[in-house]
């Protein structure tokens, strides 16, 4: 990897490059569809049972979420009452829909006015086409837990087709997910959404691949520190045989719940319980979850044995230094070997 020739190169890095890593995210949908609930679960460490006390969003709630170093998510949670929506589409149109990186539109599966919901969505899409034609569009068909299990797939497919039909120029790229706050589906959807925004993703994957090869890992997963959403993963042939295809989302959900439990039993905030590391050693495999950079945790599944465990800890430390340089400098070039310990 081409390293900076001096500290001056780092401190005078092109400001426009950093600005390009700020992403405006619109969260829209009918009032009561569950927008604020999912936002607080993902970004504010709420658990599902606690979001019931949240009130309706008034106008637009702005929040800034630092994600992976220089990536800043400017999250606009837009109240879904009819009066607010009308303002978004008329007097505030250019203000709301300019420079949008991602639109997340939430549909309530229980809505009795689905056709009207689609009409409003189509108006939002037209505004996005006018002011942010390169934005990513994701639709969440929410509260799927309220649908009988036997009918969920067919009902979601029906709604997905209807949404695509109203997506205008975005019809070929819009992605829809069935979600509920009561299982890991919410983490899958938001993980994929945020994944589409991450800069240097190919470089991060290369680094992680080198680490996985050095420790002979079945799987290595990089999680964002606060949300525990999956950033990127590398899986070996053996790891690919894992029958749990939703294991990343399960892990996100389990770890967030664990952190919340710590806060509950110690009468403190969840943000104060950023554990440093966690490991399991068995006769068949080793697992470690370790703090990686200021913004990430890494999980590795690798061969059993004390020597393998100690070697992996050393190699994670080596990789940590390189990842921190990547987060600090934004350098997109690849590293051809990091001097891992065998």
Coordinates of C-alpha atoms in Angstrom, one line a residue:
X1 CA 0.0 0.0 0.0
X2 CA 1.3 3.5 -0.9
X3 CA 1.7 5.2 2.5
X4 CA 1.7 9.0 3.0
X5 CA 5.1 10.5 2.6
X6 CA 4.6 12.9 5.5
X7 CA 2.2 13.8 8.2
X8 CA 1.4 16.9 6.2
X9 CA -0.1 14.7 3.5
X10 CA -2.6 13.3 6.0
X11 CA -3.6 16.6 7.6
X12 CA -4.1 18.3 4.2
X13 CA -6.1 15.5 2.7
X14 CA -8.7 16.7 0.1
X15 CA -11.7 18.0 2.1
X16 CA -14.0 17.1 -0.7
X17 CA -13.1 13.5 -0.3
X18 CA -14.3 13.6 3.3
X19 CA -17.4 15.4 2.3
X20 CA -18.3 12.7 -0.2
X21 CA -18.4 10.3 2.6
X22 CA -21.3 12.1 4.3
X23 CA -24.6 10.5 3.3
X24 CA -28.0 12.0 3.6
X25 CA -30.5 9.2 4.5
X26 CA -34.3 9.9 4.2
X27 CA -36.5 7.7 6.4
X28 CA -40.1 8.1 5.2
X29 CA -43.5 6.4 5.4
X30 CA -46.9 6.8 6.8
X31 CA -47.3 7.8 10.4
X32 CA -47.4 4.8 12.7
X33 CA -45.5 2.5 10.2
X34 CA -42.7 2.0 12.6
X35 CA -39.9 4.3 11.3
X36 CA -38.8 5.7 14.5
X37 CA -39.0 2.4 16.3
X38 CA -36.6 0.7 13.9
X39 CA -34.3 3.8 14.0
X40 CA -34.0 3.6 17.7
X41 CA -33.4 -0.1 17.8
X42 CA -30.6 0.1 15.2
X43 CA -28.9 3.3 16.2
X44 CA -29.9 4.0 19.9
X45 CA -29.6 0.5 21.4
X46 CA -33.3 0.2 22.2
X47 CA -34.8 -3.3 22.4
X48 CA -38.2 -4.1 20.8
X49 CA -40.3 -3.9 24.0
X50 CA -39.0 -0.5 24.8
X51 CA -40.1 1.3 21.6
X52 CA -43.8 1.2 22.6
X53 CA -43.3 4.4 24.6
X54 CA -42.0 6.4 21.6
X55 CA -44.4 9.1 20.4
X56 CA -45.1 10.1 16.8
X57 CA -42.4 12.0 15.0
X58 CA -43.2 15.7 14.5
X59 CA -41.9 17.2 11.2
X60 CA -38.3 16.0 10.6
X61 CA -36.0 14.7 13.3
X62 CA -32.3 15.0 12.3
X63 CA -29.6 12.9 13.7
X64 CA -25.9 12.4 12.7
X65 CA -24.5 8.9 13.1
X66 CA -20.7 8.3 12.7
X67 CA -20.2 5.0 10.9
X68 CA -16.8 3.6 10.2
X69 CA -14.5 6.5 10.7
X70 CA -15.2 9.2 8.0
X71 CA -18.7 7.9 7.0
X72 CA -21.3 10.2 8.5
X73 CA -25.0 9.3 8.1
X74 CA -27.2 12.3 8.2
X75 CA -30.4 10.6 9.1
X76 CA -33.7 12.5 8.4
X77 CA -36.6 10.8 10.2
X78 CA -39.6 12.4 8.4
X79 CA -42.9 12.5 10.2
X80 CA -45.6 10.7 8.2
X81 CA -48.7 12.7 9.0
X82 CA -50.5 13.9 5.9
X83 CA -49.8 17.6 6.6
X84 CA -46.1 17.0 6.9
X85 CA -45.9 14.8 3.8
X86 CA -47.7 17.5 1.8
X87 CA -45.1 20.1 2.9
X88 CA -42.2 17.7 2.0
X89 CA -43.7 17.4 -1.5
X90 CA -44.5 21.1 -2.0
X91 CA -42.9 24.0 -0.1
X92 CA -39.9 21.9 1.3
X93 CA -39.4 19.8 -1.8
X94 CA -35.9 20.9 -2.8
X95 CA -34.8 21.1 0.9
X96 CA -35.9 17.6 1.7
X97 CA -35.0 15.7 -1.5
X98 CA -31.7 17.4 -2.6
X99 CA -28.4 15.5 -2.2
X100 CA -30.0 12.3 -0.9
X101 CA -27.8 9.2 -0.7
X102 CA -30.5 6.8 0.4
X103 CA -34.3 6.7 0.6
X104 CA -35.7 4.2 3.0
X105 CA -39.5 4.0 2.7
X106 CA -41.5 2.0 5.2
X107 CA -44.8 0.4 4.4
X108 CA -47.1 -0.9 7.2
X109 CA -48.3 -4.4 6.3
X110 CA -51.5 -3.8 8.2
X111 CA -52.4 -0.5 6.4
X112 CA -55.9 -0.5 5.1
X113 CA -55.0 2.3 2.7
X114 CA -52.3 0.5 0.8
X115 CA -53.3 2.1 -2.5
X116 CA -53.0 5.6 -1.0
X117 CA -49.7 4.6 0.5
X118 CA -48.5 3.7 -2.9
X119 CA -49.7 7.0 -4.4
X120 CA -47.7 8.9 -1.7
X121 CA -44.7 6.7 -2.3
X122 CA -44.9 7.4 -6.0
X123 CA -45.0 11.2 -5.4
X124 CA -41.9 10.8 -3.2
X125 CA -40.1 8.8 -6.0
X126 CA -40.9 11.6 -8.5
X127 CA -39.4 14.2 -6.2
X128 CA -36.3 12.0 -5.7
X129 CA -36.0 11.6 -9.5
X130 CA -35.9 15.3 -9.9
X131 CA -33.5 16.2 -7.1
X132 CA -31.4 13.0 -6.4
X133 CA -31.6 10.7 -9.4
X134 CA -28.6 8.7 -8.3
X135 CA -29.9 7.8 -4.8
X136 CA -30.3 4.3 -3.6
X137 CA -33.9 3.2 -2.8
X138 CA -34.9 0.6 -0.2
X139 CA -38.5 -0.3 0.9
X140 CA -39.3 -2.1 4.1
X141 CA -42.5 -3.9 4.3
X142 CA -42.8 -3.7 8.1
X143 CA -44.6 -5.5 11.0
X144 CA -44.5 -8.8 9.2
X145 CA -44.9 -10.6 12.5
X146 CA -48.6 -9.7 12.4
X147 CA -49.1 -11.9 9.3
X148 CA -49.7 -15.6 9.7
X149 CA -46.5 -17.5 8.9
X150 CA -48.1 -19.5 6.0
X151 CA -49.0 -16.2 4.2
X152 CA -45.9 -14.1 4.8
X153 CA -44.0 -15.0 1.6
X154 CA -46.9 -14.6 -0.7
X155 CA -48.1 -11.4 0.8
X156 CA -44.6 -9.9 0.7
X157 CA -44.2 -10.9 -2.9
X158 CA -47.5 -9.2 -3.8
X159 CA -46.5 -6.0 -2.0
X160 CA -43.0 -6.0 -3.5
X161 CA -44.4 -6.2 -7.0
X162 CA -46.8 -3.3 -6.3
X163 CA -44.0 -1.2 -4.9
X164 CA -41.7 -1.9 -7.9
X165 CA -44.5 -0.8 -10.3
X166 CA -44.7 2.6 -8.5
X167 CA -41.0 3.1 -8.4
X168 CA -40.6 5.0 -11.7
X169 CA -37.0 5.2 -12.9
X170 CA -35.9 3.4 -9.7
X171 CA -37.9 0.3 -10.5
X172 CA -34.8 -1.7 -11.7
X173 CA -32.8 -0.9 -8.6
X174 CA -35.3 -0.6 -5.7
X175 CA -34.8 -3.4 -3.1
X176 CA -37.5 -4.4 -0.7
X177 CA -37.3 -6.4 2.6
X178 CA -39.8 -7.9 4.9
X179 CA -39.1 -6.7 8.4
X180 CA -40.3 -6.8 12.0
X181 CA -38.7 -5.4 15.2
X182 CA -39.2 -8.8 16.9
X183 CA -36.5 -10.8 15.0
X184 CA -33.2 -10.4 13.1
X185 CA -34.9 -9.4 9.8
X186 CA -34.5 -5.7 10.8
X187 CA -30.7 -6.1 11.1
X188 CA -30.5 -7.9 7.7
X189 CA -32.3 -5.0 6.0
X190 CA -30.4 -2.2 7.7
X191 CA -27.1 -4.1 7.3
X192 CA -27.6 -4.3 3.6
X193 CA -28.7 -0.6 3.4
X194 CA -25.6 0.7 5.2
X195 CA -23.4 -1.7 3.3
X196 CA -24.3 0.1 0.1
X197 CA -22.9 3.4 1.5
X198 CA -19.5 2.2 2.9
X199 CA -16.5 3.7 1.1
X200 CA -13.4 1.6 0.4
X201 CA -15.4 -1.6 0.7
X202 CA -13.3 -3.5 -1.7
X203 CA -10.1 -2.5 0.2
X204 CA -11.6 -3.5 3.5
X205 CA -12.6 -6.9 2.1
X206 CA -9.0 -7.4 0.8
X207 CA -7.6 -6.6 4.2
X208 CA -10.0 -9.0 5.9
X209 CA -9.3 -11.7 3.4
X210 CA -5.6 -11.5 4.2
X211 CA -6.3 -11.8 7.9
X212 CA -8.6 -14.8 7.3
X213 CA -6.0 -16.6 5.2
X214 CA -3.3 -15.9 7.8
X215 CA -5.2 -17.5 10.7
X216 CA -6.9 -20.2 8.6
X217 CA -10.3 -18.9 9.6
X218 CA -13.6 -20.5 8.7
X219 CA -15.1 -17.1 8.8
X220 CA -14.1 -13.5 9.7
X221 CA -16.8 -10.8 10.2
X222 CA -16.3 -7.1 10.7
X223 CA -19.0 -5.4 12.7
X224 CA -19.7 -1.7 13.2
X225 CA -19.1 -0.9 16.9
X226 CA -22.3 0.9 17.9
X227 CA -25.0 -0.8 15.7
X228 CA -23.2 -4.2 15.4
X229 CA -24.3 -4.2 11.8
X230 CA -22.1 -6.4 9.5
X231 CA -19.7 -4.3 7.5
X232 CA -18.1 -7.1 5.5
X233 CA -17.3 -10.8 5.9
X234 CA -15.0 -13.4 4.5
X235 CA -16.0 -17.1 4.5
X236 CA -13.9 -20.2 3.6
X237 CA -15.3 -23.2 1.8
X238 CA -15.8 -24.9 5.2
X239 CA -17.5 -21.8 6.7
X240 CA -19.9 -21.6 3.7
X241 CA -21.4 -24.9 4.9
X242 CA -22.8 -23.3 8.0
X243 CA -26.6 -23.9 7.8
X244 CA -27.5 -20.6 9.5
X245 CA -27.7 -18.2 6.5
X246 CA -29.0 -15.5 8.9
X247 CA -26.1 -15.9 11.4
X248 CA -24.8 -12.3 10.9
X249 CA -28.1 -10.8 11.8
X250 CA -28.6 -13.2 14.7
X251 CA -25.2 -12.2 16.1
X252 CA -26.1 -8.5 15.8
X253 CA -29.3 -9.1 17.6
X254 CA -27.7 -11.3 20.3
X255 CA -24.9 -8.9 21.1
X256 CA -27.1 -5.8 21.2
X257 CA -29.5 -7.6 23.6
X258 CA -26.5 -8.6 25.7
X259 CA -25.3 -5.0 25.9
X260 CA -28.8 -3.9 26.9
X261 CA -29.0 -6.5 29.6
X262 CA -25.7 -5.3 31.1
X263 CA -27.1 -1.8 31.2
X264 CA -30.3 -3.0 32.8
X265 CA -28.6 -4.9 35.6
X266 CA -26.1 -2.1 36.3
X267 CA -28.6 0.8 36.0
X268 CA -26.4 2.5 33.4
X269 CA -26.5 3.4 29.7
X270 CA -25.9 0.9 26.9
X271 CA -23.2 3.2 25.5
X272 CA -21.1 2.6 28.6
X273 CA -20.9 -1.1 28.0
X274 CA -18.6 -1.5 25.1
X275 CA -17.0 -4.7 26.0
X276 CA -13.4 -5.2 24.8
X277 CA -13.3 -8.9 23.8
X278 CA -15.0 -12.2 24.2
X279 CA -13.7 -15.6 23.3
X280 CA -14.7 -19.3 23.4
X281 CA -12.2 -22.2 23.1
X282 CA -13.5 -25.7 22.4
X283 CA -11.9 -29.0 21.2
X284 CA -13.4 -28.3 17.7
X285 CA -12.9 -24.6 17.1
X286 CA -12.0 -21.2 18.6
X287 CA -14.2 -18.1 18.4
X288 CA -13.1 -14.6 19.3
X289 CA -14.9 -11.2 19.2
X290 CA -12.4 -8.5 19.7
X291 CA -12.4 -4.7 19.6
X292 CA -10.7 -3.9 16.3
X293 CA -10.6 -0.2 15.6
X294 CA -12.4 2.7 17.3
X295 CA -15.4 2.0 15.1
X296 CA -15.4 -1.8 14.6
X297 CA -15.3 -5.2 16.2
X298 CA -14.0 -8.3 14.5
X299 CA -15.3 -11.9 14.9
X300 CA -13.2 -14.9 13.8
X301 CA -13.9 -18.6 13.8
X302 CA -10.6 -20.6 13.5
X303 CA -8.9 -23.9 14.3
X304 CA -8.7 -25.1 18.0
X305 CA -5.6 -25.0 20.2
X306 CA -3.8 -22.5 22.4
X307 CA -1.1 -21.8 19.9
X308 CA -3.7 -21.0 17.2
X309 CA -5.5 -18.8 19.7
X310 CA -2.4 -16.8 20.7
X311 CA -1.3 -16.5 17.1
X312 CA -4.7 -15.1 16.1
X313 CA -4.6 -12.5 18.8
X314 CA -1.2 -11.3 17.5
X315 CA -2.4 -11.2 13.9
X316 CA -5.6 -9.3 14.8
X317 CA -3.3 -6.7 16.5
X318 CA -1.2 -6.5 13.3
X319 CA -4.3 -6.1 11.1
X320 CA -5.7 -3.5 13.6
X321 CA -2.9 -1.1 12.9
X322 CA -3.5 -1.3 9.1
X323 CA -7.2 -0.9 9.4
X324 CA -6.8 2.2 11.6
X325 CA -4.6 3.8 9.0
X326 CA -7.2 3.1 6.4
X327 CA -9.9 4.7 8.5
X328 CA -7.7 7.7 9.3
X329 CA -6.3 8.5 5.8
X330 CA -9.0 7.1 3.5
X331 CA -6.2 5.5 1.4
X332 CA -7.9 3.3 -1.2
X333 CA -4.8 1.4 -2.3
X334 CA -4.2 -2.2 -1.5
X335 CA -1.7 -3.7 0.9
X336 CA 0.2 -6.7 -0.6
X337 CA 1.0 -8.4 2.7
X338 CA 1.0 -7.2 6.3
X339 CA 3.6 -9.4 7.9
X340 CA 1.3 -11.8 9.7
X341 CA 2.6 -14.3 12.2
X342 CA 2.3 -18.0 11.2

